[in-house]
């Protein structure tokens, strides 16, 4: 079901991959990002990095509904998100990885952790390294995971400052991006993160960085004279190495603090606790 959805709407593949990332970086891979606000807590969907930004909830709910019909109470929402991310990458031309199963779903969510722990697109390199190190990732693994930006779009409000004010950007590229993003207004206008092959999971993202065509400030920080330059160069010239390292980093991310055994629950509906 994920593959058919992504092939019909390639942008959804990027959204499902991002959903997994935003789940795992907050409380671990526990499906907490799927929980809607309720009387007990304000959920992670209301956090600044997620508000009016995350998509794919309906895809996850549809898969969950089908699984509940076939094998009720067995497959967690957190596992569905993890598998959907992998299948999205494969559907868009990437190489898959083994997804361990057995996660359980949380009964809580953390608005504060979502606001504090999800890396912002305005971070400099040292702050990016620190944000990923906090979750157990090396600088090299951070560069590999950033390759997720080879697919997907970003809103004008997140890259306006870069295209109008920063100097480490190709002038022709900046001019092209200004067509998507005016100096005033159009905050929700979308532009591909990878202007060349934005719906294909490949290594072009890293080639873009070498030509100073990173859309987000945080993207171009990976190739801006710092310690991550050499890894970007590797991935730009060795596509299979990127795919391998990305898959391994995704396996590691999928194992961030999962709930297992009797912890949490298997939600019947992903947007609310049982």
mmCIF file of C-alpha atoms in Angstrom:
data_model
loop_
_atom_site.group_PDB
_atom_site.id
_atom_site.type_symbol
_atom_site.label_atom_id
_atom_site.label_comp_id
_atom_site.label_asym_id
_atom_site.label_seq_id
_atom_site.Cartn_x
_atom_site.Cartn_y
_atom_site.Cartn_z
ATOM 1 C CA UNK A 1 0.000 0.000 0.000
ATOM 2 C CA UNK A 2 2.839 2.397 0.799
ATOM 3 C CA UNK A 3 4.542 1.740 -2.530
ATOM 4 C CA UNK A 4 1.375 2.381 -4.542
ATOM 5 C CA UNK A 5 0.705 5.607 -2.607
ATOM 6 C CA UNK A 6 4.245 6.886 -3.087
ATOM 7 C CA UNK A 7 4.350 6.051 -6.779
ATOM 8 C CA UNK A 8 1.107 7.972 -7.253
ATOM 9 C CA UNK A 9 2.322 10.884 -5.121
ATOM 10 C CA UNK A 10 6.126 10.911 -4.796
ATOM 11 C CA UNK A 11 6.046 13.768 -2.284
ATOM 12 C CA UNK A 12 4.253 11.478 0.154
ATOM 13 C CA UNK A 13 7.343 9.274 0.262
ATOM 14 C CA UNK A 14 9.383 12.146 1.649
ATOM 15 C CA UNK A 15 6.631 12.910 4.151
ATOM 16 C CA UNK A 16 6.534 9.332 5.443
ATOM 17 C CA UNK A 17 10.331 9.251 5.788
ATOM 18 C CA UNK A 18 10.228 12.547 7.682
ATOM 19 C CA UNK A 19 7.425 11.253 9.905
ATOM 20 C CA UNK A 20 9.683 8.400 11.072
ATOM 21 C CA UNK A 21 12.529 10.807 11.807
ATOM 22 C CA UNK A 22 10.284 13.162 13.768
ATOM 23 C CA UNK A 23 8.892 10.225 15.714
ATOM 24 C CA UNK A 24 12.232 8.693 16.683
ATOM 25 C CA UNK A 25 13.942 11.946 17.696
ATOM 26 C CA UNK A 26 11.251 12.580 20.333
ATOM 27 C CA UNK A 27 10.886 9.937 23.065
ATOM 28 C CA UNK A 28 12.306 7.314 20.718
ATOM 29 C CA UNK A 29 10.486 5.347 18.010
ATOM 30 C CA UNK A 30 7.194 4.966 19.847
ATOM 31 C CA UNK A 31 4.534 6.431 17.553
ATOM 32 C CA UNK A 32 4.153 9.448 19.837
ATOM 33 C CA UNK A 33 4.153 11.856 16.886
ATOM 34 C CA UNK A 34 0.880 10.296 15.693
ATOM 35 C CA UNK A 35 -1.062 11.186 18.847
ATOM 36 C CA UNK A 36 -3.483 14.070 18.495
ATOM 37 C CA UNK A 37 -4.052 16.621 21.250
ATOM 38 C CA UNK A 38 -6.341 15.475 24.040
ATOM 39 C CA UNK A 39 -7.485 16.573 27.485
ATOM 40 C CA UNK A 40 -4.329 15.197 29.119
ATOM 41 C CA UNK A 41 -1.565 16.559 26.888
ATOM 42 C CA UNK A 42 -0.815 18.710 23.856
ATOM 43 C CA UNK A 43 0.780 16.434 21.284
ATOM 44 C CA UNK A 44 3.910 16.754 19.216
ATOM 45 C CA UNK A 45 1.999 17.744 16.102
ATOM 46 C CA UNK A 46 1.595 21.186 17.684
ATOM 47 C CA UNK A 47 5.352 21.680 18.067
ATOM 48 C CA UNK A 48 6.928 24.370 15.899
ATOM 49 C CA UNK A 49 8.877 21.920 13.656
ATOM 50 C CA UNK A 50 5.689 19.905 13.037
ATOM 51 C CA UNK A 51 2.812 22.375 12.982
ATOM 52 C CA UNK A 52 1.071 22.475 9.598
ATOM 53 C CA UNK A 53 4.096 20.647 8.250
ATOM 54 C CA UNK A 54 3.971 16.902 8.897
ATOM 55 C CA UNK A 55 1.927 14.750 6.523
ATOM 56 C CA UNK A 56 1.118 11.106 6.015
ATOM 57 C CA UNK A 57 -1.034 10.506 9.059
ATOM 58 C CA UNK A 58 -3.910 9.313 6.884
ATOM 59 C CA UNK A 59 -1.651 6.801 5.123
ATOM 60 C CA UNK A 60 -0.547 5.336 8.453
ATOM 61 C CA UNK A 61 -4.129 5.188 9.716
ATOM 62 C CA UNK A 62 -5.312 3.409 6.574
ATOM 63 C CA UNK A 63 -2.582 0.791 6.915
ATOM 64 C CA UNK A 64 -3.386 0.387 10.600
ATOM 65 C CA UNK A 65 -7.096 -0.116 9.886
ATOM 66 C CA UNK A 66 -6.342 -2.876 7.393
ATOM 67 C CA UNK A 67 -3.952 -4.589 9.800
ATOM 68 C CA UNK A 68 -6.453 -4.406 12.635
ATOM 69 C CA UNK A 69 -8.910 -6.259 10.419
ATOM 70 C CA UNK A 70 -6.380 -8.963 9.545
ATOM 71 C CA UNK A 71 -4.529 -9.329 12.844
ATOM 72 C CA UNK A 72 -5.969 -7.109 15.589
ATOM 73 C CA UNK A 73 -3.688 -5.903 18.345
ATOM 74 C CA UNK A 74 -0.475 -7.228 16.794
ATOM 75 C CA UNK A 75 1.273 -4.528 14.725
ATOM 76 C CA UNK A 76 2.081 -1.244 16.422
ATOM 77 C CA UNK A 77 1.738 2.168 14.836
ATOM 78 C CA UNK A 78 5.437 2.776 15.533
ATOM 79 C CA UNK A 79 6.345 -0.285 13.464
ATOM 80 C CA UNK A 80 4.075 0.842 10.640
ATOM 81 C CA UNK A 81 5.830 4.220 10.523
ATOM 82 C CA UNK A 82 9.247 2.516 10.435
ATOM 83 C CA UNK A 83 8.314 0.163 7.600
ATOM 84 C CA UNK A 84 6.554 2.931 5.666
ATOM 85 C CA UNK A 85 9.730 5.037 5.752
ATOM 86 C CA UNK A 86 11.826 2.197 4.365
ATOM 87 C CA UNK A 87 9.283 1.294 1.671
ATOM 88 C CA UNK A 88 9.025 4.950 0.629
ATOM 89 C CA UNK A 89 12.769 5.145 0.034
ATOM 90 C CA UNK A 90 12.677 1.939 -2.024
ATOM 91 C CA UNK A 91 9.675 3.141 -4.042
ATOM 92 C CA UNK A 92 11.594 6.292 -4.971
ATOM 93 C CA UNK A 93 14.666 4.409 -6.165
ATOM 94 C CA UNK A 94 16.681 3.983 -2.981
ATOM 95 C CA UNK A 95 18.159 0.865 -1.419
ATOM 96 C CA UNK A 96 16.229 -0.729 1.435
ATOM 97 C CA UNK A 97 17.369 -1.861 4.861
ATOM 98 C CA UNK A 98 16.192 -4.436 7.391
ATOM 99 C CA UNK A 99 13.558 -3.008 9.731
ATOM 100 C CA UNK A 100 13.429 -4.666 13.129
ATOM 101 C CA UNK A 101 9.875 -5.062 14.451
ATOM 102 C CA UNK A 102 8.362 -5.356 17.898
ATOM 103 C CA UNK A 103 8.086 -1.699 18.897
ATOM 104 C CA UNK A 104 5.105 -0.743 21.010
ATOM 105 C CA UNK A 105 3.204 2.533 21.064
ATOM 106 C CA UNK A 106 3.495 5.208 23.707
ATOM 107 C CA UNK A 107 0.524 6.536 25.649
ATOM 108 C CA UNK A 108 2.041 10.020 25.918
ATOM 109 C CA UNK A 109 3.706 12.613 23.722
ATOM 110 C CA UNK A 110 6.142 15.428 24.458
ATOM 111 C CA UNK A 111 5.509 18.857 22.982
ATOM 112 C CA UNK A 112 8.529 20.295 24.803
ATOM 113 C CA UNK A 113 10.915 17.599 23.547
ATOM 114 C CA UNK A 114 9.670 18.019 19.992
ATOM 115 C CA UNK A 115 10.393 21.734 20.219
ATOM 116 C CA UNK A 116 13.843 21.214 21.712
ATOM 117 C CA UNK A 117 15.218 18.041 20.082
ATOM 118 C CA UNK A 118 14.205 18.229 16.419
ATOM 119 C CA UNK A 119 17.053 19.977 14.548
ATOM 120 C CA UNK A 120 16.006 23.299 13.050
ATOM 121 C CA UNK A 121 16.807 24.233 9.427
ATOM 122 C CA UNK A 122 18.630 27.350 10.644
ATOM 123 C CA UNK A 123 21.319 25.551 12.677
ATOM 124 C CA UNK A 124 25.038 25.965 12.040
ATOM 125 C CA UNK A 125 27.267 22.901 11.719
ATOM 126 C CA UNK A 126 28.339 22.645 15.356
ATOM 127 C CA UNK A 127 24.733 22.832 16.529
ATOM 128 C CA UNK A 128 23.720 20.159 14.014
ATOM 129 C CA UNK A 129 26.484 17.863 15.186
ATOM 130 C CA UNK A 130 25.436 18.433 18.806
ATOM 131 C CA UNK A 131 21.749 17.737 18.063
ATOM 132 C CA UNK A 132 22.551 14.399 16.451
ATOM 133 C CA UNK A 133 25.210 13.513 19.021
ATOM 134 C CA UNK A 134 22.532 13.899 21.701
ATOM 135 C CA UNK A 135 20.708 11.004 20.010
ATOM 136 C CA UNK A 136 23.862 8.916 19.692
ATOM 137 C CA UNK A 137 24.876 9.750 16.114
ATOM 138 C CA UNK A 138 28.325 10.706 14.871
ATOM 139 C CA UNK A 139 28.939 13.630 12.537
ATOM 140 C CA UNK A 140 29.320 11.188 9.633
ATOM 141 C CA UNK A 141 25.995 9.536 10.467
ATOM 142 C CA UNK A 142 24.392 12.977 10.615
ATOM 143 C CA UNK A 143 25.640 13.676 7.088
ATOM 144 C CA UNK A 144 24.230 10.346 5.902
ATOM 145 C CA UNK A 145 20.815 10.947 7.482
ATOM 146 C CA UNK A 146 20.735 14.452 6.002
ATOM 147 C CA UNK A 147 20.660 12.736 2.616
ATOM 148 C CA UNK A 148 16.949 12.253 3.248
ATOM 149 C CA UNK A 149 16.727 15.760 1.806
ATOM 150 C CA UNK A 150 17.354 14.301 -1.634
ATOM 151 C CA UNK A 151 13.547 14.046 -1.704
ATOM 152 C CA UNK A 152 10.836 16.339 -0.412
ATOM 153 C CA UNK A 153 10.020 20.030 -0.315
ATOM 154 C CA UNK A 154 10.547 22.917 2.079
ATOM 155 C CA UNK A 155 8.430 25.961 2.790
ATOM 156 C CA UNK A 156 9.578 29.410 1.708
ATOM 157 C CA UNK A 157 9.640 30.647 5.318
ATOM 158 C CA UNK A 158 12.402 28.138 6.065
ATOM 159 C CA UNK A 159 14.800 29.204 3.297
ATOM 160 C CA UNK A 160 13.955 32.862 2.589
ATOM 161 C CA UNK A 161 16.818 34.209 4.704
ATOM 162 C CA UNK A 162 19.283 31.939 2.922
ATOM 163 C CA UNK A 163 18.364 32.867 -0.627
ATOM 164 C CA UNK A 164 18.224 36.606 0.040
ATOM 165 C CA UNK A 165 20.956 37.158 2.626
ATOM 166 C CA UNK A 166 23.588 34.415 2.561
ATOM 167 C CA UNK A 167 26.766 34.518 0.480
ATOM 168 C CA UNK A 168 27.651 30.795 0.290
ATOM 169 C CA UNK A 169 24.995 30.182 -2.340
ATOM 170 C CA UNK A 170 25.244 29.998 -6.116
ATOM 171 C CA UNK A 171 23.796 33.286 -7.484
ATOM 172 C CA UNK A 172 21.864 31.602 -10.288
ATOM 173 C CA UNK A 173 20.382 29.107 -7.855
ATOM 174 C CA UNK A 174 19.415 31.878 -5.437
ATOM 175 C CA UNK A 175 17.695 33.747 -8.262
ATOM 176 C CA UNK A 176 15.790 30.608 -9.270
ATOM 177 C CA UNK A 177 14.667 29.984 -5.696
ATOM 178 C CA UNK A 178 13.425 33.553 -5.373
ATOM 179 C CA UNK A 179 10.841 32.686 -8.022
ATOM 180 C CA UNK A 180 9.426 30.200 -5.505
ATOM 181 C CA UNK A 181 9.861 32.464 -2.520
ATOM 182 C CA UNK A 182 9.260 36.235 -2.683
ATOM 183 C CA UNK A 183 10.881 38.570 -0.189
ATOM 184 C CA UNK A 184 7.457 39.247 1.330
ATOM 185 C CA UNK A 185 4.570 36.777 1.454
ATOM 186 C CA UNK A 186 4.307 33.256 0.104
ATOM 187 C CA UNK A 187 5.523 31.687 3.340
ATOM 188 C CA UNK A 188 3.958 28.331 2.494
ATOM 189 C CA UNK A 189 5.216 28.177 -1.095
ATOM 190 C CA UNK A 190 7.149 24.964 -1.613
ATOM 191 C CA UNK A 191 10.471 24.315 -3.320
ATOM 192 C CA UNK A 192 12.267 20.994 -3.872
ATOM 193 C CA UNK A 193 15.100 20.386 -1.428
ATOM 194 C CA UNK A 194 16.971 18.827 -4.351
ATOM 195 C CA UNK A 195 16.230 20.951 -7.407
ATOM 196 C CA UNK A 196 17.704 18.369 -9.821
ATOM 197 C CA UNK A 197 16.031 15.039 -8.967
ATOM 198 C CA UNK A 198 13.636 15.962 -6.179
ATOM 199 C CA UNK A 199 11.454 12.870 -6.443
ATOM 200 C CA UNK A 200 14.261 10.307 -6.728
ATOM 201 C CA UNK A 201 16.185 8.926 -3.779
ATOM 202 C CA UNK A 202 19.767 9.321 -4.971
ATOM 203 C CA UNK A 203 22.975 11.145 -4.041
ATOM 204 C CA UNK A 204 22.292 14.327 -6.009
ATOM 205 C CA UNK A 205 21.668 16.221 -2.762
ATOM 206 C CA UNK A 206 25.386 16.047 -2.022
ATOM 207 C CA UNK A 207 26.320 17.181 -5.511
ATOM 208 C CA UNK A 208 24.012 20.162 -5.001
ATOM 209 C CA UNK A 209 25.891 21.080 -1.822
ATOM 210 C CA UNK A 210 29.206 21.055 -3.693
ATOM 211 C CA UNK A 211 27.762 23.627 -6.104
ATOM 212 C CA UNK A 212 26.427 25.733 -3.204
ATOM 213 C CA UNK A 213 22.871 24.742 -4.047
ATOM 214 C CA UNK A 214 21.726 23.580 -0.631
ATOM 215 C CA UNK A 215 18.244 24.962 -0.048
ATOM 216 C CA UNK A 216 18.284 25.194 3.732
ATOM 217 C CA UNK A 217 20.957 26.918 5.783
ATOM 218 C CA UNK A 218 21.508 23.641 7.638
ATOM 219 C CA UNK A 219 21.973 21.787 4.345
ATOM 220 C CA UNK A 220 24.770 23.990 3.064
ATOM 221 C CA UNK A 221 26.480 23.870 6.464
ATOM 222 C CA UNK A 222 27.483 20.298 5.641
ATOM 223 C CA UNK A 223 29.714 21.615 2.851
ATOM 224 C CA UNK A 224 30.963 24.951 4.016
ATOM 225 C CA UNK A 225 34.606 24.398 4.924
ATOM 226 C CA UNK A 226 33.955 22.299 8.035
ATOM 227 C CA UNK A 227 34.754 18.765 9.143
ATOM 228 C CA UNK A 228 31.862 17.263 7.162
ATOM 229 C CA UNK A 229 33.129 18.451 3.758
ATOM 230 C CA UNK A 230 35.011 15.223 3.092
ATOM 231 C CA UNK A 231 31.964 13.042 3.802
ATOM 232 C CA UNK A 232 29.800 15.116 1.471
ATOM 233 C CA UNK A 233 32.439 14.691 -1.229
ATOM 234 C CA UNK A 234 32.460 10.928 -0.658
ATOM 235 C CA UNK A 235 28.709 10.644 -1.000
ATOM 236 C CA UNK A 236 28.638 12.912 -4.051
ATOM 237 C CA UNK A 237 31.062 10.604 -5.868
ATOM 238 C CA UNK A 238 30.090 7.212 -4.390
ATOM 239 C CA UNK A 239 26.314 6.770 -4.585
ATOM 240 C CA UNK A 240 26.309 3.175 -3.327
ATOM 241 C CA UNK A 241 28.328 4.173 -0.270
ATOM 242 C CA UNK A 242 25.700 6.786 0.528
ATOM 243 C CA UNK A 243 22.862 4.298 0.165
ATOM 244 C CA UNK A 244 24.644 1.789 2.418
ATOM 245 C CA UNK A 245 25.499 4.343 5.094
ATOM 246 C CA UNK A 246 22.025 5.842 4.971
ATOM 247 C CA UNK A 247 20.441 2.432 5.492
ATOM 248 C CA UNK A 248 22.728 1.638 8.421
ATOM 249 C CA UNK A 249 22.011 5.013 10.016
ATOM 250 C CA UNK A 250 18.278 4.426 9.558
ATOM 251 C CA UNK A 251 18.568 1.051 11.295
ATOM 252 C CA UNK A 252 20.285 2.793 14.187
ATOM 253 C CA UNK A 253 17.640 5.530 14.262
ATOM 254 C CA UNK A 254 14.842 2.948 14.222
ATOM 255 C CA UNK A 255 16.330 1.474 17.389
ATOM 256 C CA UNK A 256 16.210 4.713 19.390
ATOM 257 C CA UNK A 257 14.595 3.914 22.756
ATOM 258 C CA UNK A 258 11.769 1.669 21.503
ATOM 259 C CA UNK A 259 9.073 0.504 23.894
ATOM 260 C CA UNK A 260 9.079 -3.289 24.125
ATOM 261 C CA UNK A 261 7.617 -6.118 26.179
ATOM 262 C CA UNK A 262 4.849 -4.800 28.414
ATOM 263 C CA UNK A 263 5.763 -1.156 27.903
ATOM 264 C CA UNK A 264 3.229 1.071 26.173
ATOM 265 C CA UNK A 265 0.482 -0.571 24.151
ATOM 266 C CA UNK A 266 -0.553 -1.579 20.641
ATOM 267 C CA UNK A 267 -2.900 1.231 19.688
ATOM 268 C CA UNK A 268 -6.039 0.291 17.807
ATOM 269 C CA UNK A 269 -6.157 3.748 16.241
ATOM 270 C CA UNK A 270 -2.827 5.518 15.800
ATOM 271 C CA UNK A 271 -4.045 9.005 16.660
ATOM 272 C CA UNK A 272 -5.273 8.131 20.155
ATOM 273 C CA UNK A 273 -4.508 5.837 23.042
ATOM 274 C CA UNK A 274 -6.699 2.799 23.623
#
